[in-house]
mmCIF file as Biopython writes it, N, C-alpha, C and O atoms, coordinates in Angstrom:
data_model
#
loop_
_atom_site.group_PDB
_atom_site.id
_atom_site.type_symbol
_atom_site.label_atom_id
_atom_site.label_alt_id
_atom_site.label_comp_id
_atom_site.label_asym_id
_atom_site.label_entity_id
_atom_site.label_seq_id
_atom_site.pdbx_PDB_ins_code
_atom_site.Cartn_x
_atom_site.Cartn_y
_atom_site.Cartn_z
_atom_site.occupancy
_atom_site.B_iso_or_equiv
_atom_site.auth_seq_id
_atom_site.auth_asym_id
_atom_site.pdbx_PDB_model_num
ATOM 1   N N  . UNK A ? 1  ? 107.786 68.043  76.917  1.0 0.0 1  A 1 
ATOM 2   C CA . UNK A ? 1  ? 107.861 68.843  78.124  1.0 0.0 1  A 1 
ATOM 3   C C  . UNK A ? 1  ? 108.009 70.330  77.796  1.0 0.0 1  A 1 
ATOM 4   O O  . UNK A ? 1  ? 107.402 71.175  78.453  1.0 0.0 1  A 1 
ATOM 5   N N  . UNK A ? 2  ? 108.818 70.649  76.776  1.0 0.0 2  A 1 
ATOM 6   C CA . UNK A ? 2  ? 109.012 72.047  76.398  1.0 0.0 2  A 1 
ATOM 7   C C  . UNK A ? 2  ? 107.735 72.660  75.850  1.0 0.0 2  A 1 
ATOM 8   O O  . UNK A ? 2  ? 107.499 73.858  76.010  1.0 0.0 2  A 1 
ATOM 9   N N  . UNK A ? 3  ? 106.910 71.842  75.203  1.0 0.0 3  A 1 
ATOM 10  C CA . UNK A ? 3  ? 105.667 72.356  74.633  1.0 0.0 3  A 1 
ATOM 11  C C  . UNK A ? 3  ? 104.678 72.724  75.736  1.0 0.0 3  A 1 
ATOM 12  O O  . UNK A ? 3  ? 103.816 73.579  75.531  1.0 0.0 3  A 1 
ATOM 13  N N  . UNK A ? 4  ? 104.790 72.106  76.870  1.0 0.0 4  A 1 
ATOM 14  C CA . UNK A ? 4  ? 103.882 72.367  77.979  1.0 0.0 4  A 1 
ATOM 15  C C  . UNK A ? 4  ? 104.362 73.537  78.838  1.0 0.0 4  A 1 
ATOM 16  O O  . UNK A ? 4  ? 103.546 74.216  79.461  1.0 0.0 4  A 1 
ATOM 17  N N  . UNK A ? 5  ? 105.656 73.777  78.879  1.0 0.0 5  A 1 
ATOM 18  C CA . UNK A ? 5  ? 106.216 74.806  79.759  1.0 0.0 5  A 1 
ATOM 19  C C  . UNK A ? 5  ? 105.730 76.205  79.384  1.0 0.0 5  A 1 
ATOM 20  O O  . UNK A ? 5  ? 105.310 76.960  80.261  1.0 0.0 5  A 1 
ATOM 21  N N  . UNK A ? 6  ? 105.777 76.561  78.118  1.0 0.0 6  A 1 
ATOM 22  C CA . UNK A ? 6  ? 105.383 77.912  77.716  1.0 0.0 6  A 1 
ATOM 23  C C  . UNK A ? 6  ? 103.920 78.218  78.031  1.0 0.0 6  A 1 
ATOM 24  O O  . UNK A ? 6  ? 103.648 79.269  78.611  1.0 0.0 6  A 1 
ATOM 25  N N  . UNK A ? 7  ? 102.963 77.355  77.679  1.0 0.0 7  A 1 
ATOM 26  C CA . UNK A ? 7  ? 101.567 77.657  78.034  1.0 0.0 7  A 1 
ATOM 27  C C  . UNK A ? 7  ? 101.335 77.746  79.544  1.0 0.0 7  A 1 
ATOM 28  O O  . UNK A ? 7  ? 100.536 78.567  79.995  1.0 0.0 7  A 1 
ATOM 29  N N  . UNK A ? 8  ? 102.013 76.927  80.317  1.0 0.0 8  A 1 
ATOM 30  C CA . UNK A ? 8  ? 101.852 76.979  81.775  1.0 0.0 8  A 1 
ATOM 31  C C  . UNK A ? 8  ? 102.395 78.295  82.318  1.0 0.0 8  A 1 
ATOM 32  O O  . UNK A ? 8  ? 101.755 78.933  83.153  1.0 0.0 8  A 1 
ATOM 33  N N  . UNK A ? 9  ? 103.567 78.702  81.850  1.0 0.0 9  A 1 
ATOM 34  C CA . UNK A ? 9  ? 104.153 79.973  82.293  1.0 0.0 9  A 1 
ATOM 35  C C  . UNK A ? 9  ? 103.279 81.145  81.852  1.0 0.0 9  A 1 
ATOM 36  O O  . UNK A ? 9  ? 103.066 82.082  82.621  1.0 0.0 9  A 1 
ATOM 37  N N  . UNK A ? 10 ? 102.778 81.099  80.635  1.0 0.0 10 A 1 
ATOM 38  C CA . UNK A ? 10 ? 101.901 82.158  80.137  1.0 0.0 10 A 1 
ATOM 39  C C  . UNK A ? 10 ? 100.614 82.236  80.951  1.0 0.0 10 A 1 
ATOM 40  O O  . UNK A ? 10 ? 100.171 83.329  81.304  1.0 0.0 10 A 1 
ATOM 41  N N  . UNK A ? 11 ? 100.020 81.108  81.248  1.0 0.0 11 A 1 
ATOM 42  C CA . UNK A ? 11 ? 98.801  81.085  82.051  1.0 0.0 11 A 1 
ATOM 43  C C  . UNK A ? 11 ? 99.058  81.642  83.448  1.0 0.0 11 A 1 
ATOM 44  O O  . UNK A ? 11 ? 98.262  82.429  83.961  1.0 0.0 11 A 1 
ATOM 45  N N  . UNK A ? 12 ? 100.163 81.238  84.060  1.0 0.0 12 A 1 
ATOM 46  C CA . UNK A ? 12 ? 100.529 81.757  85.382  1.0 0.0 12 A 1 
ATOM 47  C C  . UNK A ? 12 ? 100.687 83.270  85.330  1.0 0.0 12 A 1 
ATOM 48  O O  . UNK A ? 12 ? 100.185 83.974  86.206  1.0 0.0 12 A 1 
ATOM 49  N N  . UNK A ? 13 ? 101.379 83.777  84.313  1.0 0.0 13 A 1 
ATOM 50  C CA . UNK A ? 13 ? 101.614 85.206  84.169  1.0 0.0 13 A 1 
ATOM 51  C C  . UNK A ? 13 ? 100.299 85.965  83.998  1.0 0.0 13 A 1 
ATOM 52  O O  . UNK A ? 13 ? 100.108 87.021  84.602  1.0 0.0 13 A 1 
ATOM 53  N N  . UNK A ? 14 ? 99.398  85.436  83.181  1.0 0.0 14 A 1 
ATOM 54  C CA . UNK A ? 14 ? 98.109  86.087  82.963  1.0 0.0 14 A 1 
ATOM 55  C C  . UNK A ? 14 ? 97.260  86.118  84.232  1.0 0.0 14 A 1 
ATOM 56  O O  . UNK A ? 14 ? 96.633  87.132  84.539  1.0 0.0 14 A 1 
ATOM 57  N N  . UNK A ? 15 ? 97.243  85.017  84.959  1.0 0.0 15 A 1 
ATOM 58  C CA . UNK A ? 15 ? 96.461  84.964  86.202  1.0 0.0 15 A 1 
ATOM 59  C C  . UNK A ? 15 ? 97.031  85.936  87.231  1.0 0.0 15 A 1 
ATOM 60  O O  . UNK A ? 15 ? 96.273  86.650  87.887  1.0 0.0 15 A 1 
ATOM 61  N N  . UNK A ? 16 ? 98.346  85.974  87.382  1.0 0.0 16 A 1 
ATOM 62  C CA . UNK A ? 16 ? 98.957  86.883  88.351  1.0 0.0 16 A 1 
ATOM 63  C C  . UNK A ? 16 ? 98.708  88.348  87.979  1.0 0.0 16 A 1 
ATOM 64  O O  . UNK A ? 16 ? 98.469  89.176  88.858  1.0 0.0 16 A 1 
ATOM 65  N N  . UNK A ? 17 ? 98.761  88.669  86.701  1.0 0.0 17 A 1 
ATOM 66  C CA . UNK A ? 17 ? 98.473  90.039  86.274  1.0 0.0 17 A 1 
ATOM 67  C C  . UNK A ? 17 ? 97.020  90.408  86.530  1.0 0.0 17 A 1 
ATOM 68  O O  . UNK A ? 17 ? 96.727  91.530  86.944  1.0 0.0 17 A 1 
ATOM 69  N N  . UNK A ? 18 ? 96.117  89.481  86.291  1.0 0.0 18 A 1 
ATOM 70  C CA . UNK A ? 18 ? 94.702  89.743  86.561  1.0 0.0 18 A 1 
ATOM 71  C C  . UNK A ? 18 ? 94.464  89.959  88.052  1.0 0.0 18 A 1 
ATOM 72  O O  . UNK A ? 18 ? 93.705  90.851  88.430  1.0 0.0 18 A 1 
ATOM 73  N N  . UNK A ? 19 ? 95.093  89.166  88.893  1.0 0.0 19 A 1 
ATOM 74  C CA . UNK A ? 19 ? 94.939  89.340  90.340  1.0 0.0 19 A 1 
ATOM 75  C C  . UNK A ? 19 ? 95.556  90.650  90.814  1.0 0.0 19 A 1 
ATOM 76  O O  . UNK A ? 19 ? 94.997  91.319  91.684  1.0 0.0 19 A 1 
ATOM 77  N N  . UNK A ? 20 ? 96.693  91.019  90.256  1.0 0.0 20 A 1 
ATOM 78  C CA . UNK A ? 20 ? 97.321  92.292  90.608  1.0 0.0 20 A 1 
ATOM 79  C C  . UNK A ? 20 ? 96.445  93.455  90.170  1.0 0.0 20 A 1 
ATOM 80  O O  . UNK A ? 20 ? 96.262  94.411  90.924  1.0 0.0 20 A 1 
ATOM 81  N N  . UNK A ? 21 ? 95.906  93.386  88.972  1.0 0.0 21 A 1 
ATOM 82  C CA . UNK A ? 21 ? 95.025  94.436  88.469  1.0 0.0 21 A 1 
ATOM 83  C C  . UNK A ? 21 ? 93.795  94.579  89.365  1.0 0.0 21 A 1 
ATOM 84  O O  . UNK A ? 21 ? 93.383  95.692  89.690  1.0 0.0 21 A 1 
ATOM 85  N N  . UNK A ? 22 ? 93.219  93.456  89.758  1.0 0.0 22 A 1 
ATOM 86  C CA . UNK A ? 22 ? 92.041  93.496  90.626  1.0 0.0 22 A 1 
ATOM 87  C C  . UNK A ? 22 ? 92.375  94.081  91.992  1.0 0.0 22 A 1 
ATOM 88  O O  . UNK A ? 22 ? 91.582  94.839  92.551  1.0 0.0 22 A 1 
ATOM 89  N N  . UNK A ? 23 ? 93.548  93.734  92.538  1.0 0.0 23 A 1 
ATOM 90  C CA . UNK A ? 23 ? 93.941  94.251  93.848  1.0 0.0 23 A 1 
ATOM 91  C C  . UNK A ? 23 ? 94.216  95.750  93.804  1.0 0.0 23 A 1 
ATOM 92  O O  . UNK A ? 23 ? 93.918  96.464  94.761  1.0 0.0 23 A 1 
ATOM 93  N N  . UNK A ? 24 ? 94.781  96.229  92.700  1.0 0.0 24 A 1 
ATOM 94  C CA . UNK A ? 24 ? 95.139  97.641  92.606  1.0 0.0 24 A 1 
ATOM 95  C C  . UNK A ? 24 ? 93.974  98.527  92.189  1.0 0.0 24 A 1 
ATOM 96  O O  . UNK A ? 24 ? 93.814  99.621  92.729  1.0 0.0 24 A 1 
ATOM 97  N N  . UNK A ? 25 ? 93.160  98.082  91.244  1.0 0.0 25 A 1 
ATOM 98  C CA . UNK A ? 25 ? 92.153  98.948  90.644  1.0 0.0 25 A 1 
ATOM 99  C C  . UNK A ? 25 ? 90.726  98.460  90.812  1.0 0.0 25 A 1 
ATOM 100 O O  . UNK A ? 25 ? 89.793  99.196  90.490  1.0 0.0 25 A 1 
ATOM 101 N N  . UNK A ? 26 ? 90.526  97.272  91.293  1.0 0.0 26 A 1 
ATOM 102 C CA . UNK A ? 26 ? 89.183  96.723  91.396  1.0 0.0 26 A 1 
ATOM 103 C C  . UNK A ? 26 ? 88.394  97.333  92.531  1.0 0.0 26 A 1 
ATOM 104 O O  . UNK A ? 26 ? 88.927  97.564  93.617  1.0 0.0 26 A 1 
ATOM 105 N N  . UNK A ? 27 ? 87.125  97.594  92.280  1.0 0.0 27 A 1 
ATOM 106 C CA . UNK A ? 27 ? 86.188  98.061  93.299  1.0 0.0 27 A 1 
ATOM 107 C C  . UNK A ? 27 ? 86.668  99.331  93.978  1.0 0.0 27 A 1 
ATOM 108 O O  . UNK A ? 27 ? 86.626  99.435  95.204  1.0 0.0 27 A 1 
ATOM 109 N N  . UNK A ? 28 ? 87.128  100.305 93.186  1.0 0.0 28 A 1 
ATOM 110 C CA . UNK A ? 28 ? 87.659  101.541 93.766  1.0 0.0 28 A 1 
ATOM 111 C C  . UNK A ? 28 ? 86.568  102.504 94.195  1.0 0.0 28 A 1 
ATOM 112 O O  . UNK A ? 28 ? 86.842  103.435 94.952  1.0 0.0 28 A 1 
ATOM 113 N N  . UNK A ? 29 ? 85.351  102.311 93.738  1.0 0.0 29 A 1 
ATOM 114 C CA . UNK A ? 29 ? 84.284  103.240 94.064  1.0 0.0 29 A 1 
ATOM 115 C C  . UNK A ? 29 ? 83.762  103.094 95.482  1.0 0.0 29 A 1 
ATOM 116 O O  . UNK A ? 29 ? 83.141  104.017 96.007  1.0 0.0 29 A 1 
ATOM 117 N N  . UNK A ? 30 ? 83.998  101.973 96.099  1.0 0.0 30 A 1 
ATOM 118 C CA . UNK A ? 30 ? 83.455  101.729 97.434  1.0 0.0 30 A 1 
ATOM 119 C C  . UNK A ? 30 ? 84.573  101.556 98.437  1.0 0.0 30 A 1 
ATOM 120 O O  . UNK A ? 30 ? 85.510  100.789 98.218  1.0 0.0 30 A 1 
ATOM 121 N N  . UNK A ? 31 ? 84.469  102.263 99.517  1.0 0.0 31 A 1 
ATOM 122 C CA . UNK A ? 31 ? 85.402  102.064 100.613 1.0 0.0 31 A 1 
ATOM 123 C C  . UNK A ? 31 ? 84.775  101.137 101.633 1.0 0.0 31 A 1 
ATOM 124 O O  . UNK A ? 31 ? 83.552  101.011 101.684 1.0 0.0 31 A 1 
ATOM 125 N N  . UNK A ? 32 ? 85.576  100.497 102.430 1.0 0.0 32 A 1 
ATOM 126 C CA . UNK A ? 32 ? 85.028  99.622  103.456 1.0 0.0 32 A 1 
ATOM 127 C C  . UNK A ? 32 ? 84.869  100.402 104.753 1.0 0.0 32 A 1 
ATOM 128 O O  . UNK A ? 32 ? 85.643  101.316 105.041 1.0 0.0 32 A 1 
ATOM 129 N N  . UNK A ? 33 ? 83.878  100.039 105.517 1.0 0.0 33 A 1 
ATOM 130 C CA . UNK A ? 33 ? 83.626  100.718 106.792 1.0 0.0 33 A 1 
ATOM 131 C C  . UNK A ? 33 ? 84.646  100.256 107.824 1.0 0.0 33 A 1 
ATOM 132 O O  . UNK A ? 33 ? 84.994  99.078  107.904 1.0 0.0 33 A 1 
ATOM 133 N N  . UNK A ? 34 ? 85.113  101.220 108.610 1.0 0.0 34 A 1 
ATOM 134 C CA . UNK A ? 34 ? 86.112  100.953 109.637 1.0 0.0 34 A 1 
ATOM 135 C C  . UNK A ? 34 ? 85.637  101.614 110.919 1.0 0.0 34 A 1 
ATOM 136 O O  . UNK A ? 34 ? 85.085  102.714 110.884 1.0 0.0 34 A 1 
ATOM 137 N N  . UNK A ? 35 ? 85.846  100.955 112.042 1.0 0.0 35 A 1 
ATOM 138 C CA . UNK A ? 35 ? 85.406  101.533 113.313 1.0 0.0 35 A 1 
ATOM 139 C C  . UNK A ? 35 ? 86.291  102.715 113.702 1.0 0.0 35 A 1 
ATOM 140 O O  . UNK A ? 35 ? 87.434  102.824 113.259 1.0 0.0 35 A 1 
ATOM 141 N N  . UNK A ? 36 ? 85.744  103.593 114.533 1.0 0.0 36 A 1 
ATOM 142 C CA . UNK A ? 36 ? 86.484  104.775 114.981 1.0 0.0 36 A 1 
ATOM 143 C C  . UNK A ? 36 ? 87.732  104.404 115.769 1.0 0.0 36 A 1 
ATOM 144 O O  . UNK A ? 36 ? 88.756  105.077 115.656 1.0 0.0 36 A 1 
ATOM 145 N N  . UNK A ? 37 ? 87.661  103.341 116.563 1.0 0.0 37 A 1 
ATOM 146 C CA . UNK A ? 37 ? 88.821  102.929 117.356 1.0 0.0 37 A 1 
ATOM 147 C C  . UNK A ? 37 ? 90.002  102.554 116.472 1.0 0.0 37 A 1 
ATOM 148 O O  . UNK A ? 37 ? 91.142  102.902 116.780 1.0 0.0 37 A 1 
ATOM 149 N N  . UNK A ? 38 ? 89.745  101.861 115.397 1.0 0.0 38 A 1 
ATOM 150 C CA . UNK A ? 38 ? 90.821  101.464 114.485 1.0 0.0 38 A 1 
ATOM 151 C C  . UNK A ? 38 ? 91.426  102.692 113.817 1.0 0.0 38 A 1 
ATOM 152 O O  . UNK A ? 38 ? 92.647  102.795 113.692 1.0 0.0 38 A 1 
ATOM 153 N N  . UNK A ? 39 ? 90.579  103.622 113.387 1.0 0.0 39 A 1 
ATOM 154 C CA . UNK A ? 39 ? 91.081  104.836 112.734 1.0 0.0 39 A 1 
ATOM 155 C C  . UNK A ? 39 ? 91.944  105.644 113.692 1.0 0.0 39 A 1 
ATOM 156 O O  . UNK A ? 39 ? 93.034  106.082 113.325 1.0 0.0 39 A 1 
ATOM 157 N N  . UNK A ? 40 ? 91.471  105.842 114.909 1.0 0.0 40 A 1 
ATOM 158 C CA . UNK A ? 40 ? 92.250  106.618 115.879 1.0 0.0 40 A 1 
ATOM 159 C C  . UNK A ? 40 ? 93.561  105.929 116.227 1.0 0.0 40 A 1 
ATOM 160 O O  . UNK A ? 40 ? 94.585  106.595 116.378 1.0 0.0 40 A 1 
ATOM 161 N N  . UNK A ? 41 ? 93.546  104.610 116.357 1.0 0.0 41 A 1 
ATOM 162 C CA . UNK A ? 41 ? 94.777  103.875 116.629 1.0 0.0 41 A 1 
ATOM 163 C C  . UNK A ? 41 ? 95.767  104.043 115.485 1.0 0.0 41 A 1 
ATOM 164 O O  . UNK A ? 41 ? 96.959  104.243 115.718 1.0 0.0 41 A 1 
ATOM 165 N N  . UNK A ? 42 ? 95.281  103.962 114.257 1.0 0.0 42 A 1 
ATOM 166 C CA . UNK A ? 42 ? 96.160  104.137 113.091 1.0 0.0 42 A 1 
ATOM 167 C C  . UNK A ? 42 ? 96.725  105.553 113.034 1.0 0.0 42 A 1 
ATOM 168 O O  . UNK A ? 42 ? 97.894  105.739 112.694 1.0 0.0 42 A 1 
ATOM 169 N N  . UNK A ? 43 ? 95.913  106.543 113.360 1.0 0.0 43 A 1 
ATOM 170 C CA . UNK A ? 43 ? 96.373  107.934 113.297 1.0 0.0 43 A 1 
ATOM 171 C C  . UNK A ? 43 ? 97.435  108.208 114.347 1.0 0.0 43 A 1 
ATOM 172 O O  . UNK A ? 43 ? 98.494  108.750 114.031 1.0 0.0 43 A 1 
ATOM 173 N N  . UNK A ? 44 ? 97.163  107.839 115.596 1.0 0.0 44 A 1 
ATOM 174 C CA . UNK A ? 44 ? 98.066  108.206 116.683 1.0 0.0 44 A 1 
ATOM 175 C C  . UNK A ? 44 ? 99.309  107.337 116.770 1.0 0.0 44 A 1 
ATOM 176 O O  . UNK A ? 44 ? 100.302 107.759 117.364 1.0 0.0 44 A 1 
ATOM 177 N N  . UNK A ? 45 ? 99.289  106.151 116.205 1.0 0.0 45 A 1 
ATOM 178 C CA . UNK A ? 45 ? 100.448 105.265 116.292 1.0 0.0 45 A 1 
ATOM 179 C C  . UNK A ? 45 ? 101.208 105.117 114.979 1.0 0.0 45 A 1 
ATOM 180 O O  . UNK A ? 45 ? 102.140 104.317 114.894 1.0 0.0 45 A 1 
ATOM 181 N N  . UNK A ? 46 ? 100.830 105.865 113.971 1.0 0.0 46 A 1 
ATOM 182 C CA . UNK A ? 46 ? 101.506 105.761 112.673 1.0 0.0 46 A 1 
ATOM 183 C C  . UNK A ? 46 ? 102.840 106.503 112.712 1.0 0.0 46 A 1 
ATOM 184 O O  . UNK A ? 46 ? 102.909 107.614 113.238 1.0 0.0 46 A 1 
ATOM 185 N N  . UNK A ? 47 ? 103.901 105.907 112.164 1.0 0.0 47 A 1 
ATOM 186 C CA . UNK A ? 47 ? 105.197 106.578 112.150 1.0 0.0 47 A 1 
ATOM 187 C C  . UNK A ? 47 ? 105.291 107.652 111.067 1.0 0.0 47 A 1 
ATOM 188 O O  . UNK A ? 47 ? 106.230 108.448 111.069 1.0 0.0 47 A 1 
ATOM 189 N N  . UNK A ? 48 ? 104.335 107.682 110.148 1.0 0.0 48 A 1 
ATOM 190 C CA . UNK A ? 48 ? 104.371 108.671 109.073 1.0 0.0 48 A 1 
ATOM 191 C C  . UNK A ? 48 ? 103.043 109.421 109.017 1.0 0.0 48 A 1 
ATOM 192 O O  . UNK A ? 48 ? 102.127 109.126 109.784 1.0 0.0 48 A 1 
ATOM 193 N N  . UNK A ? 49 ? 102.943 110.374 108.124 1.0 0.0 49 A 1 
ATOM 194 C CA . UNK A ? 49 ? 101.735 111.186 107.999 1.0 0.0 49 A 1 
ATOM 195 C C  . UNK A ? 49 ? 100.568 110.339 107.498 1.0 0.0 49 A 1 
ATOM 196 O O  . UNK A ? 49 ? 100.752 109.383 106.745 1.0 0.0 49 A 1 
ATOM 197 N N  . UNK A ? 50 ? 99.365  110.712 107.930 1.0 0.0 50 A 1 
ATOM 198 C CA . UNK A ? 50 ? 98.152  110.012 107.509 1.0 0.0 50 A 1 
ATOM 199 C C  . UNK A ? 50 ? 97.314  110.934 106.635 1.0 0.0 50 A 1 
ATOM 200 O O  . UNK A ? 50 ? 96.998  112.056 107.030 1.0 0.0 50 A 1 
ATOM 201 N N  . UNK A ? 51 ? 96.960  110.462 105.457 1.0 0.0 51 A 1 
ATOM 202 C CA . UNK A ? 51 ? 96.042  111.180 104.575 1.0 0.0 51 A 1 
ATOM 203 C C  . UNK A ? 51 ? 94.705  110.461 104.632 1.0 0.0 51 A 1 
ATOM 204 O O  . UNK A ? 51 ? 94.616  109.284 104.283 1.0 0.0 51 A 1 
ATOM 205 N N  . UNK A ? 52 ? 93.667  111.159 105.068 1.0 0.0 52 A 1 
ATOM 206 C CA . UNK A ? 52 ? 92.367  110.535 105.278 1.0 0.0 52 A 1 
ATOM 207 C C  . UNK A ? 52 ? 91.294  111.247 104.462 1.0 0.0 52 A 1 
ATOM 208 O O  . UNK A ? 52 ? 91.277  112.476 104.382 1.0 0.0 52 A 1 
ATOM 209 N N  . UNK A ? 53 ? 90.406  110.475 103.861 1.0 0.0 53 A 1 
ATOM 210 C CA . UNK A ? 53 ? 89.245  111.036 103.171 1.0 0.0 53 A 1 
ATOM 211 C C  . UNK A ? 53 ? 88.070  110.978 104.134 1.0 0.0 53 A 1 
ATOM 212 O O  . UNK A ? 53 ? 87.779  109.923 104.698 1.0 0.0 53 A 1 
ATOM 213 N N  . UNK A ? 54 ? 87.399  112.096 104.324 1.0 0.0 54 A 1 
ATOM 214 C CA . UNK A ? 54 ? 86.268  112.169 105.238 1.0 0.0 54 A 1 
ATOM 215 C C  . UNK A ? 54 ? 84.986  112.170 104.416 1.0 0.0 54 A 1 
ATOM 216 O O  . UNK A ? 54 ? 84.823  112.969 103.495 1.0 0.0 54 A 1 
ATOM 217 N N  . UNK A ? 55 ? 84.076  111.257 104.767 1.0 0.0 55 A 1 
ATOM 218 C CA . UNK A ? 55 ? 82.793  111.208 104.070 1.0 0.0 55 A 1 
ATOM 219 C C  . UNK A ? 55 ? 81.687  110.918 105.073 1.0 0.0 55 A 1 
ATOM 220 O O  . UNK A ? 55 ? 81.915  110.326 106.128 1.0 0.0 55 A 1 
ATOM 221 N N  . UNK A ? 56 ? 80.481  111.351 104.716 1.0 0.0 56 A 1 
ATOM 222 C CA . UNK A ? 56 ? 79.317  111.111 105.560 1.0 0.0 56 A 1 
ATOM 223 C C  . UNK A ? 56 ? 78.158  110.735 104.655 1.0 0.0 56 A 1 
ATOM 224 O O  . UNK A ? 56 ? 77.827  111.459 103.715 1.0 0.0 56 A 1 
ATOM 225 N N  . UNK A ? 57 ? 77.544  109.597 104.946 1.0 0.0 57 A 1 
ATOM 226 C CA . UNK A ? 57 ? 76.425  109.084 104.153 1.0 0.0 57 A 1 
ATOM 227 C C  . UNK A ? 57 ? 76.773  108.995 102.668 1.0 0.0 57 A 1 
ATOM 228 O O  . UNK A ? 57 ? 75.941  109.286 101.808 1.0 0.0 57 A 1 
ATOM 229 N N  . UNK A ? 58 ? 78.004  108.591 102.379 1.0 0.0 58 A 1 
ATOM 230 C CA . UNK A ? 58 ? 78.426  108.415 100.999 1.0 0.0 58 A 1 
ATOM 231 C C  . UNK A ? 58 ? 78.851  109.694 100.294 1.0 0.0 58 A 1 
ATOM 232 O O  . UNK A ? 58 ? 79.311  109.637 99.153  1.0 0.0 58 A 1 
ATOM 233 N N  . UNK A ? 59 ? 78.711  110.842 100.940 1.0 0.0 59 A 1 
ATOM 234 C CA . UNK A ? 59 ? 79.093  112.123 100.336 1.0 0.0 59 A 1 
ATOM 235 C C  . UNK A ? 59 ? 80.456  112.542 100.871 1.0 0.0 59 A 1 
ATOM 236 O O  . UNK A ? 59 ? 80.671  112.567 102.083 1.0 0.0 59 A 1 
ATOM 237 N N  . UNK A ? 60 ? 81.367  112.867 99.978  1.0 0.0 60 A 1 
ATOM 238 C CA . UNK A ? 60 ? 82.711  113.264 100.377 1.0 0.0 60 A 1 
ATOM 239 C C  . UNK A ? 60 ? 82.671  114.664 100.981 1.0 0.0 60 A 1 
ATOM 240 O O  . UNK A ? 60 ? 82.143  115.597 100.376 1.0 0.0 60 A 1 
ATOM 241 N N  . UNK A ? 61 ? 83.240  114.801 102.193 1.0 0.0 61 A 1 
ATOM 242 C CA . UNK A ? 61 ? 83.283  116.095 102.870 1.0 0.0 61 A 1 
ATOM 243 C C  . UNK A ? 61 ? 84.639  116.774 102.735 1.0 0.0 61 A 1 
ATOM 244 O O  . UNK A ? 61 ? 84.731  117.997 102.832 1.0 0.0 61 A 1 
ATOM 245 N N  . UNK A ? 62 ? 85.686  115.996 102.515 1.0 0.0 62 A 1 
ATOM 246 C CA . UNK A ? 62 ? 87.009  116.587 102.371 1.0 0.0 62 A 1 
ATOM 247 C C  . UNK A ? 62 ? 88.099  115.613 102.760 1.0 0.0 62 A 1 
ATOM 248 O O  . UNK A ? 62 ? 87.884  114.404 102.845 1.0 0.0 62 A 1 
ATOM 249 N N  . UNK A ? 63 ? 89.282  116.174 102.997 1.0 0.0 63 A 1 
ATOM 250 C CA . UNK A ? 63 ? 90.453  115.381 103.324 1.0 0.0 63 A 1 
ATOM 251 C C  . UNK A ? 63 ? 91.124  115.935 104.575 1.0 0.0 63 A 1 
ATOM 252 O O  . UNK A ? 63 ? 91.005  117.119 104.890 1.0 0.0 63 A 1 
ATOM 253 N N  . UNK A ? 64 ? 91.824  115.065 105.273 1.0 0.0 64 A 1 
ATOM 254 C CA . UNK A ? 64 ? 92.601  115.455 106.455 1.0 0.0 64 A 1 
ATOM 255 C C  . UNK A ? 64 ? 94.005  114.901 106.290 1.0 0.0 64 A 1 
ATOM 256 O O  . UNK A ? 64 ? 94.185  113.744 105.908 1.0 0.0 64 A 1 
ATOM 257 N N  . UNK A ? 65 ? 94.995  115.729 106.579 1.0 0.0 65 A 1 
ATOM 258 C CA . UNK A ? 65 ? 96.376  115.252 106.645 1.0 0.0 65 A 1 
ATOM 259 C C  . UNK A ? 65 ? 96.830  115.439 108.085 1.0 0.0 65 A 1 
ATOM 260 O O  . UNK A ? 65 ? 96.869  116.556 108.599 1.0 0.0 65 A 1 
ATOM 261 N N  . UNK A ? 66 ? 97.170  114.333 108.723 1.0 0.0 66 A 1 
ATOM 262 C CA . UNK A ? 66 ? 97.559  114.328 110.133 1.0 0.0 66 A 1 
ATOM 263 C C  . UNK A ? 66 ? 99.001  113.881 110.214 1.0 0.0 66 A 1 
ATOM 264 O O  . UNK A ? 66 ? 99.362  112.815 109.715 1.0 0.0 66 A 1 
ATOM 265 N N  . UNK A ? 67 ? 99.829  114.705 110.848 1.0 0.0 67 A 1 
ATOM 266 C CA . UNK A ? 67 ? 101.239 114.362 110.981 1.0 0.0 67 A 1 
ATOM 267 C C  . UNK A ? 67 ? 101.696 114.715 112.388 1.0 0.0 67 A 1 
ATOM 268 O O  . UNK A ? 67 ? 101.539 115.850 112.838 1.0 0.0 67 A 1 
ATOM 269 N N  . UNK A ? 68 ? 102.258 113.741 113.071 1.0 0.0 68 A 1 
ATOM 270 C CA . UNK A ? 68 ? 102.776 113.971 114.416 1.0 0.0 68 A 1 
ATOM 271 C C  . UNK A ? 68 ? 104.261 114.275 114.304 1.0 0.0 68 A 1 
ATOM 272 O O  . UNK A ? 68 ? 105.038 113.479 113.777 1.0 0.0 68 A 1 
ATOM 273 N N  . UNK A ? 69 ? 104.641 115.449 114.812 1.0 0.0 69 A 1 
ATOM 274 C CA . UNK A ? 69 ? 106.042 115.864 114.767 1.0 0.0 69 A 1 
ATOM 275 C C  . UNK A ? 69 ? 106.572 115.856 116.197 1.0 0.0 69 A 1 
ATOM 276 O O  . UNK A ? 69 ? 106.097 116.624 117.034 1.0 0.0 69 A 1 
ATOM 277 N N  . UNK A ? 70 ? 107.546 115.000 116.490 1.0 0.0 70 A 1 
ATOM 278 C CA . UNK A ? 70 ? 108.074 114.943 117.856 1.0 0.0 70 A 1 
ATOM 279 C C  . UNK A ? 70 ? 108.812 116.236 118.219 1.0 0.0 70 A 1 
ATOM 280 O O  . UNK A ? 70 ? 109.391 116.892 117.353 1.0 0.0 70 A 1 
ATOM 281 N N  . UNK A ? 71 ? 108.785 116.597 119.514 1.0 0.0 71 A 1 
ATOM 282 C CA . UNK A ? 71 ? 109.451 117.845 119.946 1.0 0.0 71 A 1 
ATOM 283 C C  . UNK A ? 71 ? 110.956 117.768 119.822 1.0 0.0 71 A 1 
ATOM 284 O O  . UNK A ? 71 ? 111.652 118.730 120.144 1.0 0.0 71 A 1 
#
């Protein structure tokens, strides 16, 4: 039983690290398309500042930082 435990734990650790790496760094060159309604809802209802990258036809136009400060 002890001989099987280490390889199983090692395999689990390797798989979890690979999945974490893929989630954090995988496919970073492509962003997913989002509708305007979702973006506006996220901007106006977010409790913190929003940092947004603006692009058109795959070309980066710049960045926007939107922060709502209550009176």
